[in-house]
Amino acid sequence: VGMGRSGSLWGHEQLGVEPDVFTSAKALGGGVPIGAMMAKGEAASVFGPGDHASTYGGNPLACAAGLAVAEYLSEHNVLENVRVRGEQLAAGLEDITNRYPSVLGETRGWGLLRGVVIKEDAGCTAAELVGDAMKEGLLLVAAGPSVVRFVPPLIVNEDEINEALARFEKAIEKRVGESS
């Protein structure tokens, strides 16, 4: 998880580790295809010029996009927004989970990458609950058969998180009402 989604610039920072090598791609270019590999120490000497090619690495447009994304994150305090909105989302999901313990299990994640486990005996799958949320105007993602994933934009605001939580709860209410 990179470019701020976790609440820190790089996901590994959430774990308190410093990798010898890590990669970044999708979020790095803000929609423009780019990929990068960062390395330090001995790991940085493995590749020399011409040893490895990348479809998305190094071209001027992609590099300009990557620079623009980094500047925007820095100049607009995006990481702080991710931390604050991530805490808001986590607290709201926890509240909903507590109101629907027969359907929802644990909530987990970092920053603005959050998941809610759908219990095995809930009477629905994550994909079905995602479909219910879509009917309420909320776009979510199923992460396997039992996790509903929330991945809002890094610039999401307080009202938008509240609206998303309300729509998610409405989808659950309807689902629970159908199975009663």
PDB file of C-alpha atoms in Angstrom:
ATOM      1  CA  VAL A   1       0.000   0.000   0.000  1.00  0.00           C
ATOM      2  CA  GLY A   2       1.677   3.156  -1.151  1.00  0.00           C
ATOM      3  CA  MET A   3       1.301   6.853  -1.809  1.00  0.00           C
ATOM      4  CA  GLY A   4      -0.588   7.614   1.383  1.00  0.00           C
ATOM      5  CA  ARG A   5      -3.552   5.214   1.371  1.00  0.00           C
ATOM      6  CA  SER A   6      -2.435   3.661   4.668  1.00  0.00           C
ATOM      7  CA  GLY A   7      -2.079   7.032   6.401  1.00  0.00           C
ATOM      8  CA  SER A   8       1.677   7.035   5.902  1.00  0.00           C
ATOM      9  CA  LEU A   9       3.432   7.489   2.587  1.00  0.00           C
ATOM     10  CA  TRP A  10       4.373   3.804   2.365  1.00  0.00           C
ATOM     11  CA  GLY A  11       2.489   0.887   3.919  1.00  0.00           C
ATOM     12  CA  HIS A  12       5.639  -0.671   5.357  1.00  0.00           C
ATOM     13  CA  GLU A  13       5.860   2.308   7.721  1.00  0.00           C
ATOM     14  CA  GLN A  14       2.732   0.979   9.462  1.00  0.00           C
ATOM     15  CA  LEU A  15       4.664  -2.175  10.335  1.00  0.00           C
ATOM     16  CA  GLY A  16       7.778  -0.526  11.711  1.00  0.00           C
ATOM     17  CA  VAL A  17      10.029  -2.271   9.198  1.00  0.00           C
ATOM     18  CA  GLU A  18      12.429  -0.870   6.640  1.00  0.00           C
ATOM     19  CA  PRO A  19      12.606  -3.125   3.589  1.00  0.00           C
ATOM     20  CA  ASP A  20      15.681  -3.483   1.418  1.00  0.00           C
ATOM     21  CA  VAL A  21      13.445  -3.346  -1.684  1.00  0.00           C
ATOM     22  CA  PHE A  22       9.859  -2.267  -2.314  1.00  0.00           C
ATOM     23  CA  THR A  23       7.807  -1.340  -5.329  1.00  0.00           C
ATOM     24  CA  SER A  24       5.141   1.204  -6.147  1.00  0.00           C
ATOM     25  CA  ALA A  25       2.958   1.536  -9.205  1.00  0.00           C
ATOM     26  CA  LYS A  26      -0.726   2.362  -9.619  1.00  0.00           C
ATOM     27  CA  ALA A  27      -1.079   5.240  -7.139  1.00  0.00           C
ATOM     28  CA  LEU A  28       2.344   6.655  -7.940  1.00  0.00           C
ATOM     29  CA  GLY A  29       1.141   8.216 -11.200  1.00  0.00           C
ATOM     30  CA  GLY A  30      -2.370   9.228 -10.148  1.00  0.00           C
ATOM     31  CA  GLY A  31      -3.850   7.301 -13.068  1.00  0.00           C
ATOM     32  CA  VAL A  32      -0.915   7.580 -15.467  1.00  0.00           C
ATOM     33  CA  PRO A  33       0.785   4.167 -15.749  1.00  0.00           C
ATOM     34  CA  ILE A  34       4.111   4.125 -13.934  1.00  0.00           C
ATOM     35  CA  GLY A  35       6.091   1.676 -11.852  1.00  0.00           C
ATOM     36  CA  ALA A  36       9.080   2.092  -9.608  1.00  0.00           C
ATOM     37  CA  MET A  37      11.336  -0.042  -7.472  1.00  0.00           C
ATOM     38  CA  MET A  38      13.161   1.453  -4.514  1.00  0.00           C
ATOM     39  CA  ALA A  39      16.187  -0.307  -3.050  1.00  0.00           C
ATOM     40  CA  LYS A  40      18.931   0.408  -0.573  1.00  0.00           C
ATOM     41  CA  GLY A  41      22.266  -1.018   0.422  1.00  0.00           C
ATOM     42  CA  GLU A  42      23.454  -4.156  -1.298  1.00  0.00           C
ATOM     43  CA  ALA A  43      20.015  -4.727  -2.840  1.00  0.00           C
ATOM     44  CA  ALA A  44      20.385  -1.467  -4.758  1.00  0.00           C
ATOM     45  CA  SER A  45      23.444  -2.795  -6.596  1.00  0.00           C
ATOM     46  CA  VAL A  46      21.711  -5.867  -8.053  1.00  0.00           C
ATOM     47  CA  PHE A  47      20.487  -4.065 -11.175  1.00  0.00           C
ATOM     48  CA  GLY A  48      22.717  -1.934 -13.362  1.00  0.00           C
ATOM     49  CA  PRO A  49      21.763   0.255 -16.320  1.00  0.00           C
ATOM     50  CA  GLY A  50      20.153  -1.907 -19.000  1.00  0.00           C
ATOM     51  CA  ASP A  51      19.721  -4.992 -16.781  1.00  0.00           C
ATOM     52  CA  HIS A  52      15.975  -4.630 -16.425  1.00  0.00           C
ATOM     53  CA  ALA A  53      13.277  -2.986 -18.490  1.00  0.00           C
ATOM     54  CA  SER A  54       9.887  -1.718 -17.410  1.00  0.00           C
ATOM     55  CA  THR A  55       6.901  -0.920 -19.571  1.00  0.00           C
ATOM     56  CA  TYR A  56       5.862   1.815 -17.149  1.00  0.00           C
ATOM     57  CA  GLY A  57       9.173   3.031 -15.777  1.00  0.00           C
ATOM     58  CA  GLY A  58      11.150   6.103 -16.656  1.00  0.00           C
ATOM     59  CA  ASN A  59       9.274   7.790 -19.464  1.00  0.00           C
ATOM     60  CA  PRO A  60       9.010  11.588 -19.161  1.00  0.00           C
ATOM     61  CA  LEU A  61       5.192  11.750 -18.990  1.00  0.00           C
ATOM     62  CA  ALA A  62       4.976   9.094 -16.281  1.00  0.00           C
ATOM     63  CA  CYS A  63       7.778  10.718 -14.288  1.00  0.00           C
ATOM     64  CA  ALA A  64       6.091  14.127 -14.522  1.00  0.00           C
ATOM     65  CA  ALA A  65       2.838  12.560 -13.295  1.00  0.00           C
ATOM     66  CA  GLY A  66       4.632  10.870 -10.396  1.00  0.00           C
ATOM     67  CA  LEU A  67       6.266  14.142  -9.418  1.00  0.00           C
ATOM     68  CA  ALA A  68       2.911  15.974  -9.605  1.00  0.00           C
ATOM     69  CA  VAL A  69       1.281  13.350  -7.353  1.00  0.00           C
ATOM     70  CA  ALA A  70       4.104  13.593  -4.801  1.00  0.00           C
ATOM     71  CA  GLU A  71       3.928  17.397  -4.806  1.00  0.00           C
ATOM     72  CA  TYR A  72       0.138  17.358  -4.380  1.00  0.00           C
ATOM     73  CA  LEU A  73       0.331  14.922  -1.452  1.00  0.00           C
ATOM     74  CA  SER A  74       2.936  17.106   0.209  1.00  0.00           C
ATOM     75  CA  GLU A  75       1.465  20.547  -0.485  1.00  0.00           C
ATOM     76  CA  HIS A  76      -2.151  19.670   0.397  1.00  0.00           C
ATOM     77  CA  ASN A  77      -1.560  17.755   3.642  1.00  0.00           C
ATOM     78  CA  VAL A  78      -3.234  14.674   2.162  1.00  0.00           C
ATOM     79  CA  LEU A  79      -1.639  12.237   4.626  1.00  0.00           C
ATOM     80  CA  GLU A  80      -3.231  14.067   7.556  1.00  0.00           C
ATOM     81  CA  ASN A  81      -6.622  13.856   5.827  1.00  0.00           C
ATOM     82  CA  VAL A  82      -6.118  10.126   5.274  1.00  0.00           C
ATOM     83  CA  ARG A  83      -5.300   9.630   8.962  1.00  0.00           C
ATOM     84  CA  VAL A  84      -8.272  11.660  10.225  1.00  0.00           C
ATOM     85  CA  ARG A  85     -10.788  10.301   7.712  1.00  0.00           C
ATOM     86  CA  GLY A  86      -9.412   6.789   8.223  1.00  0.00           C
ATOM     87  CA  GLU A  87     -10.038   7.064  11.970  1.00  0.00           C
ATOM     88  CA  GLN A  88     -13.545   8.373  11.263  1.00  0.00           C
ATOM     89  CA  LEU A  89     -14.247   5.494   8.874  1.00  0.00           C
ATOM     90  CA  ALA A  90     -12.867   2.913  11.308  1.00  0.00           C
ATOM     91  CA  ALA A  91     -14.952   4.257  14.198  1.00  0.00           C
ATOM     92  CA  GLY A  92     -18.086   4.365  12.050  1.00  0.00           C
ATOM     93  CA  LEU A  93     -17.578   0.824  10.779  1.00  0.00           C
ATOM     94  CA  GLU A  94     -16.982  -0.362  14.329  1.00  0.00           C
ATOM     95  CA  ASP A  95     -20.278   1.260  15.417  1.00  0.00           C
ATOM     96  CA  ILE A  96     -22.153  -0.436  12.566  1.00  0.00           C
ATOM     97  CA  THR A  97     -20.479  -3.756  13.365  1.00  0.00           C
ATOM     98  CA  ASN A  98     -21.644  -3.446  16.968  1.00  0.00           C
ATOM     99  CA  ARG A  99     -25.231  -2.818  15.804  1.00  0.00           C
ATOM    100  CA  TYR A 100     -25.230  -5.832  13.450  1.00  0.00           C
ATOM    101  CA  PRO A 101     -23.164  -8.506  15.233  1.00  0.00           C
ATOM    102  CA  SER A 102     -25.029 -11.331  13.497  1.00  0.00           C
ATOM    103  CA  VAL A 103     -23.857 -10.080  10.088  1.00  0.00           C
ATOM    104  CA  LEU A 104     -20.562  -8.272  10.627  1.00  0.00           C
ATOM    105  CA  GLY A 105     -17.360  -9.454  12.264  1.00  0.00           C
ATOM    106  CA  GLU A 106     -14.115  -7.598  12.765  1.00  0.00           C
ATOM    107  CA  THR A 107     -13.121  -4.390  11.042  1.00  0.00           C
ATOM    108  CA  ARG A 108      -9.523  -4.026   9.948  1.00  0.00           C
ATOM    109  CA  GLY A 109      -7.142  -2.006   7.860  1.00  0.00           C
ATOM    110  CA  TRP A 110      -5.109   1.176   7.805  1.00  0.00           C
ATOM    111  CA  GLY A 111      -5.969   4.721   6.786  1.00  0.00           C
ATOM    112  CA  LEU A 112      -8.420   4.699   3.895  1.00  0.00           C
ATOM    113  CA  LEU A 113      -8.089   1.002   3.142  1.00  0.00           C
ATOM    114  CA  ARG A 114     -10.589  -0.692   5.456  1.00  0.00           C
ATOM    115  CA  GLY A 115     -12.374  -4.012   5.464  1.00  0.00           C
ATOM    116  CA  VAL A 116     -15.322  -5.476   7.322  1.00  0.00           C
ATOM    117  CA  VAL A 117     -15.631  -9.245   7.690  1.00  0.00           C
ATOM    118  CA  ILE A 118     -19.003 -10.748   6.838  1.00  0.00           C
ATOM    119  CA  LYS A 119     -19.719 -13.624   9.208  1.00  0.00           C
ATOM    120  CA  GLU A 120     -20.065 -17.126   7.752  1.00  0.00           C
ATOM    121  CA  ASP A 121     -23.622 -17.485   9.041  1.00  0.00           C
ATOM    122  CA  ALA A 122     -24.689 -13.960   8.006  1.00  0.00           C
ATOM    123  CA  GLY A 123     -26.852 -15.245   5.190  1.00  0.00           C
ATOM    124  CA  CYS A 124     -24.982 -13.295   2.535  1.00  0.00           C
ATOM    125  CA  THR A 125     -21.582 -12.994   0.939  1.00  0.00           C
ATOM    126  CA  ALA A 126     -19.424  -9.916   0.685  1.00  0.00           C
ATOM    127  CA  ALA A 127     -20.299  -9.666  -3.018  1.00  0.00           C
ATOM    128  CA  GLU A 128     -24.016  -9.667  -2.227  1.00  0.00           C
ATOM    129  CA  LEU A 129     -23.581  -6.951   0.391  1.00  0.00           C
ATOM    130  CA  VAL A 130     -21.493  -4.931  -2.084  1.00  0.00           C
ATOM    131  CA  GLY A 131     -24.389  -5.275  -4.550  1.00  0.00           C
ATOM    132  CA  ASP A 132     -26.817  -4.075  -1.866  1.00  0.00           C
ATOM    133  CA  ALA A 133     -24.572  -1.076  -1.190  1.00  0.00           C
ATOM    134  CA  MET A 134     -24.492  -0.272  -4.928  1.00  0.00           C
ATOM    135  CA  LYS A 135     -28.295  -0.099  -4.870  1.00  0.00           C
ATOM    136  CA  GLU A 136     -27.878   2.565  -2.154  1.00  0.00           C
ATOM    137  CA  GLY A 137     -25.433   4.506  -4.334  1.00  0.00           C
ATOM    138  CA  LEU A 138     -22.262   3.355  -2.552  1.00  0.00           C
ATOM    139  CA  LEU A 139     -19.397   1.771  -4.468  1.00  0.00           C
ATOM    140  CA  LEU A 140     -17.502  -0.822  -2.429  1.00  0.00           C
ATOM    141  CA  VAL A 141     -15.366  -3.840  -3.335  1.00  0.00           C
ATOM    142  CA  ALA A 142     -15.617  -7.460  -2.273  1.00  0.00           C
ATOM    143  CA  ALA A 143     -12.239  -8.773  -1.143  1.00  0.00           C
ATOM    144  CA  GLY A 144     -12.840 -12.501  -1.354  1.00  0.00           C
ATOM    145  CA  PRO A 145     -16.088 -14.120  -0.235  1.00  0.00           C
ATOM    146  CA  SER A 146     -16.189 -12.615   3.242  1.00  0.00           C
ATOM    147  CA  VAL A 147     -14.718  -9.100   3.319  1.00  0.00           C
ATOM    148  CA  VAL A 148     -16.283  -5.841   2.159  1.00  0.00           C
ATOM    149  CA  ARG A 149     -13.543  -3.349   1.344  1.00  0.00           C
ATOM    150  CA  PHE A 150     -13.812   0.429   1.629  1.00  0.00           C
ATOM    151  CA  VAL A 151     -11.307   2.337  -0.528  1.00  0.00           C
ATOM    152  CA  PRO A 152     -12.469   5.973  -0.670  1.00  0.00           C
ATOM    153  CA  PRO A 153     -10.407   8.670  -2.370  1.00  0.00           C
ATOM    154  CA  LEU A 154      -7.587  10.144  -0.318  1.00  0.00           C
ATOM    155  CA  ILE A 155      -9.267  13.559  -0.495  1.00  0.00           C
ATOM    156  CA  VAL A 156     -12.609  12.338   0.887  1.00  0.00           C
ATOM    157  CA  ASN A 157     -14.191  14.692   3.416  1.00  0.00           C
ATOM    158  CA  GLU A 158     -16.038  14.206   6.709  1.00  0.00           C
ATOM    159  CA  ASP A 159     -19.517  14.520   5.203  1.00  0.00           C
ATOM    160  CA  GLU A 160     -18.713  12.005   2.469  1.00  0.00           C
ATOM    161  CA  ILE A 161     -17.520   9.438   5.025  1.00  0.00           C
ATOM    162  CA  ASN A 162     -20.696   9.982   7.046  1.00  0.00           C
ATOM    163  CA  GLU A 163     -22.794   9.517   3.891  1.00  0.00           C
ATOM    164  CA  ALA A 164     -20.934   6.336   2.963  1.00  0.00           C
ATOM    165  CA  LEU A 165     -21.459   4.900   6.445  1.00  0.00           C
ATOM    166  CA  ALA A 166     -25.168   5.762   6.350  1.00  0.00           C
ATOM    167  CA  ARG A 167     -25.587   4.110   2.950  1.00  0.00           C
ATOM    168  CA  PHE A 168     -23.690   1.006   4.074  1.00  0.00           C
ATOM    169  CA  GLU A 169     -25.875   0.719   7.152  1.00  0.00           C
ATOM    170  CA  LYS A 170     -29.010   1.142   5.039  1.00  0.00           C
ATOM    171  CA  ALA A 171     -27.854  -1.717   2.797  1.00  0.00           C
ATOM    172  CA  ILE A 172     -27.321  -3.912   5.861  1.00  0.00           C
ATOM    173  CA  GLU A 173     -30.715  -2.950   7.299  1.00  0.00           C
ATOM    174  CA  LYS A 174     -32.405  -4.018   4.078  1.00  0.00           C
ATOM    175  CA  ARG A 175     -30.404  -7.257   3.941  1.00  0.00           C
ATOM    176  CA  VAL A 176     -31.241  -8.105   7.556  1.00  0.00           C
ATOM    177  CA  GLY A 177     -34.916  -7.265   6.933  1.00  0.00           C
ATOM    178  CA  GLU A 178     -34.991  -9.637   3.920  1.00  0.00           C
ATOM    179  CA  SER A 179     -33.568 -12.552   5.916  1.00  0.00           C
ATOM    180  CA  SER A 180     -35.937 -12.087   8.886  1.00  0.00           C
TER     181      SER A 180
END
